[in-house]
Amino acid sequence: MHAGGIDRDNEAAWDLLIGDLNNGDCIPFLGAGASAERLPLGGQLAAKWASKINYPYADSDNLARVMQYATTMVYRDATRTKREFLKAEFANATPPDRTDQFPVHAVLARYPLPLYITTNYDDFMFLALQQARKQPIWDLCPWYAMSSDDWTGSPFREPAFTPCVERPLVYHLHGHHKEPHSIVLIEDDYLDFLVRLAQDGRHTNASSASPRGGHPMTLLPFPVRTALRTKALLFIGYGLRDWTFHVMFRTLLHGLPGTMRREHTSVQLNPDDHSAEERQYLERYFQAQSIRILWETPRSLNDKLAAGLRGTP
């Protein structure tokens, strides 16, 4: 297809996406790239920690493997590893403010959306919603809980809570920095998370007797599960080469009946990292998963999201 045709296709895709966002019919799904202006990416963290613990293998850019080694050979305990990691990387992390060049969290917070999902440990989305004069709450995916008793006592859960525009929910799939045991960090965590996620899809179906879908240990609260079945997803900050991205979202999209009826969108923030040939391959591959790829820079993404807000010139 010639360039003009591609531009028109992208423009049409953006029109549909902006319409879904303004109608509250979209769920932003935020990955590490969304916080890259304030926090280092996984490869950078892996290299830092590999040096710190004298990691002996060649894959020192793989954070999960580096931290698995740290757990096994240095800290001897997963929770201790996570506490040390969070103390080093998040204790002094400053949230986005007006000095940020690409305030994606602030722009997304202005849309009338009841739900945001993230695999990040930070609370940048929550703080942006507060700054937008909303009253958000955040909740954790209980992938780490060995029994329902481990999760019932969470101070961050409101069983009767229904997300709305004025009081949106920020749902942390991979944990939150205030709860070290909750973060998905080492290889064992990723395996446990994906196994639980796959089991979750089998154990939950039409039941809605409780806020967590009629099953005391399901990973997705009932409002989240319902939204995933019915709304379009907007992925921001995920690398298409990331195997975890492939496995997790394939499990999410195929594990919930009805999700494949919608076309979802993944915005790629580093288009120059991919050749034209690779872009074509990735676009076709993800199209088969009902995910449309949009190639944007951080600046163009924020400009388009800001311009799409109703009432914005």
Coordinates of C-alpha atoms in Angstrom, one line a residue:
M1 CA 0.0 0.0 0.0
H2 CA 1.4 3.4 -0.9
A3 CA 2.2 5.9 1.9
G4 CA -0.9 8.0 1.4
G5 CA -3.0 4.9 2.0
I6 CA -1.1 4.0 5.2
D7 CA -1.5 7.6 6.4
R8 CA -5.3 7.4 5.8
D9 CA -5.5 4.1 7.6
N10 CA -3.6 5.4 10.6
E11 CA -5.8 8.5 10.7
A12 CA -8.9 6.4 10.6
A13 CA -7.5 4.2 13.4
W14 CA -6.8 7.3 15.5
D15 CA -10.3 8.6 14.9
L16 CA -11.8 5.4 16.2
L17 CA -9.4 5.2 19.2
I18 CA -10.1 8.8 20.2
G19 CA -13.8 8.2 19.9
D20 CA -13.5 5.1 22.2
L21 CA -11.5 7.1 24.7
N22 CA -14.0 10.0 24.8
N23 CA -16.9 7.6 25.1
G24 CA -15.2 5.7 28.0
D25 CA -15.1 2.6 25.8
C26 CA -11.4 1.9 26.1
I27 CA -9.0 0.6 28.8
P28 CA -5.5 2.1 28.8
F29 CA -3.0 -0.7 29.5
L30 CA 0.3 0.8 30.7
G31 CA 3.7 -0.8 30.5
A32 CA 7.2 0.2 31.4
G33 CA 7.7 2.5 28.4
A34 CA 4.9 4.8 29.7
S35 CA 7.1 5.7 32.7
A36 CA 10.4 5.7 30.9
E37 CA 10.9 9.5 31.4
R38 CA 11.0 9.0 35.1
L39 CA 12.1 5.3 35.6
P40 CA 14.7 3.2 33.8
L41 CA 13.5 0.4 31.5
G42 CA 14.0 -3.3 32.3
G43 CA 17.1 -3.7 30.2
Q44 CA 18.8 -0.8 32.0
L45 CA 17.8 -2.1 35.4
A46 CA 19.1 -5.6 34.5
A47 CA 22.5 -4.3 33.4
K48 CA 22.8 -2.3 36.7
W49 CA 21.9 -5.2 38.9
A50 CA 23.9 -7.7 36.9
S51 CA 27.0 -5.5 37.6
K52 CA 26.0 -5.2 41.3
I53 CA 25.7 -8.9 42.0
N54 CA 28.4 -10.1 39.5
Y55 CA 25.9 -11.9 37.3
P56 CA 28.0 -14.5 35.4
Y57 CA 25.9 -15.1 32.3
A58 CA 25.6 -13.4 28.9
D59 CA 21.9 -12.4 29.2
S60 CA 22.6 -9.5 31.6
D61 CA 19.8 -7.5 29.8
N62 CA 17.1 -9.9 31.1
L63 CA 15.8 -8.4 34.4
A64 CA 13.8 -11.5 35.4
R65 CA 16.8 -13.8 35.1
V66 CA 19.2 -11.4 36.7
M67 CA 16.9 -11.0 39.7
Q68 CA 16.3 -14.8 39.9
Y69 CA 20.0 -15.2 40.2
A70 CA 20.1 -12.5 42.9
T71 CA 17.4 -14.3 44.8
T72 CA 19.1 -17.7 44.5
M73 CA 22.7 -16.7 45.1
V74 CA 22.7 -13.4 47.0
Y75 CA 19.5 -12.7 49.0
R76 CA 18.2 -16.3 49.4
D77 CA 14.6 -15.1 49.6
A78 CA 12.3 -13.6 47.0
T79 CA 10.7 -11.1 49.3
R80 CA 14.1 -9.9 50.5
T81 CA 15.2 -9.5 46.9
K82 CA 12.1 -7.4 46.1
R83 CA 12.5 -5.2 49.1
E84 CA 16.1 -4.5 48.1
F85 CA 15.1 -3.8 44.5
L86 CA 12.3 -1.5 45.4
K87 CA 14.4 0.4 48.0
A88 CA 17.1 1.0 45.4
E89 CA 14.9 1.8 42.4
F90 CA 11.7 3.4 43.8
A91 CA 12.5 5.0 47.1
N92 CA 13.6 8.2 45.4
A93 CA 11.5 8.0 42.2
T94 CA 9.7 11.3 41.5
P95 CA 6.4 11.2 39.8
P96 CA 5.7 13.1 36.5
D97 CA 5.1 16.8 36.9
R98 CA 4.8 19.8 34.6
T99 CA 8.5 19.6 33.7
D100 CA 7.9 16.3 31.8
Q101 CA 8.0 16.6 28.1
F102 CA 5.6 13.7 27.4
P103 CA 3.0 13.6 30.2
V104 CA 1.1 10.6 29.0
H105 CA -0.4 9.8 32.4
A106 CA -1.7 13.3 32.8
V107 CA -3.3 13.3 29.3
L108 CA -5.0 9.9 29.9
A109 CA -6.3 11.0 33.3
R110 CA -8.3 13.7 31.6
Y111 CA -10.4 11.2 29.5
P112 CA -13.7 10.0 31.0
L113 CA -12.5 6.5 31.8
P114 CA -13.4 4.3 34.8
L115 CA -10.5 1.8 34.6
Y116 CA -6.8 1.8 34.0
I117 CA -4.7 -1.4 34.0
T118 CA -0.9 -1.4 34.4
T119 CA 2.0 -3.9 34.8
N120 CA 4.1 -1.1 36.3
Y121 CA 5.0 -1.0 40.0
D122 CA 4.7 2.8 40.1
D123 CA 1.7 4.9 41.1
F124 CA 2.1 7.5 38.4
M125 CA -1.4 6.9 36.9
F126 CA -3.0 7.1 40.3
L127 CA -1.3 10.4 41.0
A128 CA -2.2 11.8 37.6
L129 CA -5.9 11.0 38.3
Q130 CA -5.7 12.8 41.6
Q131 CA -4.2 15.8 39.9
A132 CA -7.1 15.7 37.4
R133 CA -9.4 16.1 40.5
K134 CA -10.7 12.6 40.5
Q135 CA -10.8 10.2 43.4
P136 CA -9.1 7.0 42.2
I137 CA -8.4 3.9 44.1
W138 CA -5.8 1.2 43.3
D139 CA -6.0 -2.5 43.7
L140 CA -3.6 -5.4 43.3
C141 CA -3.9 -8.6 41.4
P142 CA -3.6 -11.4 44.0
W143 CA -1.4 -13.7 41.9
Y144 CA 0.9 -14.2 44.9
A145 CA -1.8 -15.2 47.4
M146 CA -1.6 -18.8 48.5
S147 CA -5.2 -18.7 49.8
S148 CA -8.2 -16.4 50.0
D149 CA -7.2 -15.5 53.5
D150 CA -3.9 -14.0 52.2
W151 CA -6.0 -11.5 50.1
T152 CA -9.1 -10.8 52.2
G153 CA -7.1 -8.6 54.6
S154 CA -5.8 -6.3 51.9
P155 CA -6.4 -2.6 53.0
F156 CA -6.6 -1.5 49.3
R157 CA -9.6 -3.6 48.3
E158 CA -13.2 -2.4 48.5
P159 CA -15.4 -5.4 47.8
A160 CA -18.4 -3.4 46.8
F161 CA -16.5 -0.9 44.7
T162 CA -17.6 -0.2 41.1
P163 CA -15.3 1.9 39.1
C164 CA -16.7 5.1 37.5
V165 CA -15.3 8.2 35.8
E166 CA -15.2 10.2 39.0
R167 CA -13.7 7.4 41.0
P168 CA -11.7 5.3 38.6
L169 CA -9.8 2.1 39.4
V170 CA -6.1 1.6 38.7
Y171 CA -5.5 -2.1 38.7
H172 CA -1.9 -3.4 39.1
L173 CA -1.5 -6.7 37.4
H174 CA 2.2 -7.1 38.3
G175 CA 2.1 -5.5 41.8
H176 CA 2.8 -2.2 43.5
H177 CA 5.9 -0.8 45.0
K178 CA 4.2 -0.4 48.4
E179 CA 3.6 -4.2 48.6
P180 CA 7.0 -5.9 47.8
H181 CA 5.6 -9.4 47.8
S182 CA 3.1 -8.4 45.2
I183 CA 5.6 -7.5 42.4
V184 CA 6.3 -9.8 39.5
L185 CA 10.1 -9.5 39.3
I186 CA 11.9 -12.8 39.1
E187 CA 11.5 -15.6 36.6
D188 CA 9.5 -17.7 39.1
D189 CA 7.1 -14.8 39.6
Y190 CA 6.4 -14.6 35.8
L191 CA 5.8 -18.4 35.6
D192 CA 3.5 -18.3 38.6
F193 CA 1.6 -15.3 37.3
L194 CA 1.0 -16.8 33.9
V195 CA 0.0 -20.2 35.3
R196 CA -2.5 -18.5 37.7
L197 CA -3.8 -16.3 34.8
A198 CA -4.4 -19.4 32.7
Q199 CA -6.2 -21.2 35.5
D200 CA -8.2 -18.1 36.2
G201 CA -9.7 -18.2 32.8
R202 CA -10.8 -21.8 33.4
H203 CA -12.3 -21.3 36.8
T204 CA -14.4 -18.2 36.1
N205 CA -17.2 -17.9 33.6
A206 CA -20.7 -16.5 34.0
S207 CA -20.8 -16.4 37.7
S208 CA -21.0 -12.9 39.2
A209 CA -22.1 -13.6 42.8
S210 CA -19.1 -11.7 44.2
P211 CA -17.0 -8.7 43.2
R212 CA -14.3 -11.2 42.1
G213 CA -16.6 -13.1 39.8
G214 CA -18.0 -15.7 42.1
H215 CA -14.6 -17.3 42.9
P216 CA -12.7 -16.1 46.0
M217 CA -9.3 -16.4 44.4
T218 CA -9.8 -15.2 40.9
L219 CA -7.2 -12.7 39.7
L220 CA -9.4 -10.2 38.0
P221 CA -12.1 -8.3 39.9
F222 CA -15.5 -8.6 38.4
P223 CA -15.6 -5.0 37.0
V224 CA -12.1 -5.6 35.4
R225 CA -13.2 -8.9 33.9
T226 CA -16.4 -7.4 32.5
A227 CA -14.5 -4.4 31.0
L228 CA -11.9 -6.7 29.3
R229 CA -14.8 -8.6 27.7
T230 CA -16.5 -5.5 26.3
K231 CA -14.0 -2.7 25.8
A232 CA -11.2 -1.9 23.4
L233 CA -7.7 -2.1 24.9
L234 CA -5.0 0.6 24.4
F235 CA -1.5 -0.8 25.1
I236 CA 1.2 1.9 25.7
G237 CA 4.8 1.2 26.7
Y238 CA 5.2 -2.5 25.7
G239 CA 7.9 -3.8 23.4
L240 CA 6.6 -6.1 20.7
R241 CA 9.7 -8.3 21.0
D242 CA 9.0 -8.9 24.6
W243 CA 8.0 -12.6 25.1
T244 CA 6.2 -11.8 28.3
F245 CA 4.0 -9.3 26.3
H246 CA 3.1 -12.0 23.8
V247 CA 2.3 -14.7 26.4
M248 CA 0.4 -12.5 28.9
F249 CA -1.8 -10.7 26.5
R250 CA -2.5 -13.7 24.4
T251 CA -3.7 -15.4 27.6
L252 CA -5.7 -12.4 28.5
L253 CA -7.4 -12.0 25.1
H254 CA -8.1 -15.6 24.5
G255 CA -8.9 -16.5 28.1
L256 CA -12.0 -14.2 28.3
P257 CA -14.9 -15.0 26.0
G258 CA -15.8 -12.0 23.8
T259 CA -12.5 -10.1 23.9
M260 CA -11.7 -11.0 20.4
R261 CA -14.7 -9.2 19.1
R262 CA -13.0 -5.8 19.6
E263 CA -10.0 -4.4 17.8
H264 CA -7.4 -3.4 20.2
T265 CA -4.4 -0.9 19.7
S266 CA -0.8 -1.1 20.7
V267 CA 1.2 2.2 20.4
Q268 CA 4.9 1.7 19.8
L269 CA 7.0 4.6 21.0
N270 CA 10.3 3.7 19.4
P271 CA 9.5 3.1 15.7
D272 CA 13.2 3.6 14.7
D273 CA 14.1 0.4 16.6
H274 CA 12.3 -1.6 13.9
S275 CA 13.1 -2.0 10.2
A276 CA 10.3 -1.5 7.6
E277 CA 10.3 -5.2 7.0
E278 CA 9.9 -6.0 10.7
R279 CA 7.2 -3.5 11.1
Q280 CA 5.2 -5.1 8.3
Y281 CA 5.7 -8.5 9.9
L282 CA 4.6 -7.3 13.4
E283 CA 1.6 -5.4 12.0
R284 CA 0.4 -8.6 10.2
Y285 CA 1.1 -10.8 13.2
F286 CA -0.7 -8.7 15.7
Q287 CA -3.5 -8.0 13.3
A288 CA -4.3 -11.7 13.6
Q289 CA -4.6 -11.2 17.4
S290 CA -7.0 -8.2 16.8
I291 CA -4.3 -5.7 17.8
R292 CA -3.6 -2.8 15.5
I293 CA -0.1 -1.3 15.7
L294 CA 0.4 2.4 15.6
W295 CA 3.9 3.7 15.3
E296 CA 4.4 7.0 17.2
T297 CA 7.0 8.9 19.1
P298 CA 6.3 9.9 22.7
R299 CA 5.7 13.5 21.4
S300 CA 3.3 12.5 18.7
L301 CA 1.4 10.2 21.0
N302 CA 0.9 12.9 23.6
D303 CA 0.0 15.5 20.9
K304 CA -2.6 13.2 19.4
L305 CA -4.1 12.2 22.8
A306 CA -4.3 15.8 23.9
A307 CA -5.8 17.0 20.6
G308 CA -8.4 14.3 20.9
L309 CA -9.8 15.5 24.2
R310 CA -13.3 16.8 23.7
G311 CA -13.3 20.6 24.0
T312 CA -9.5 20.8 23.2
P313 CA -8.6 23.0 20.3

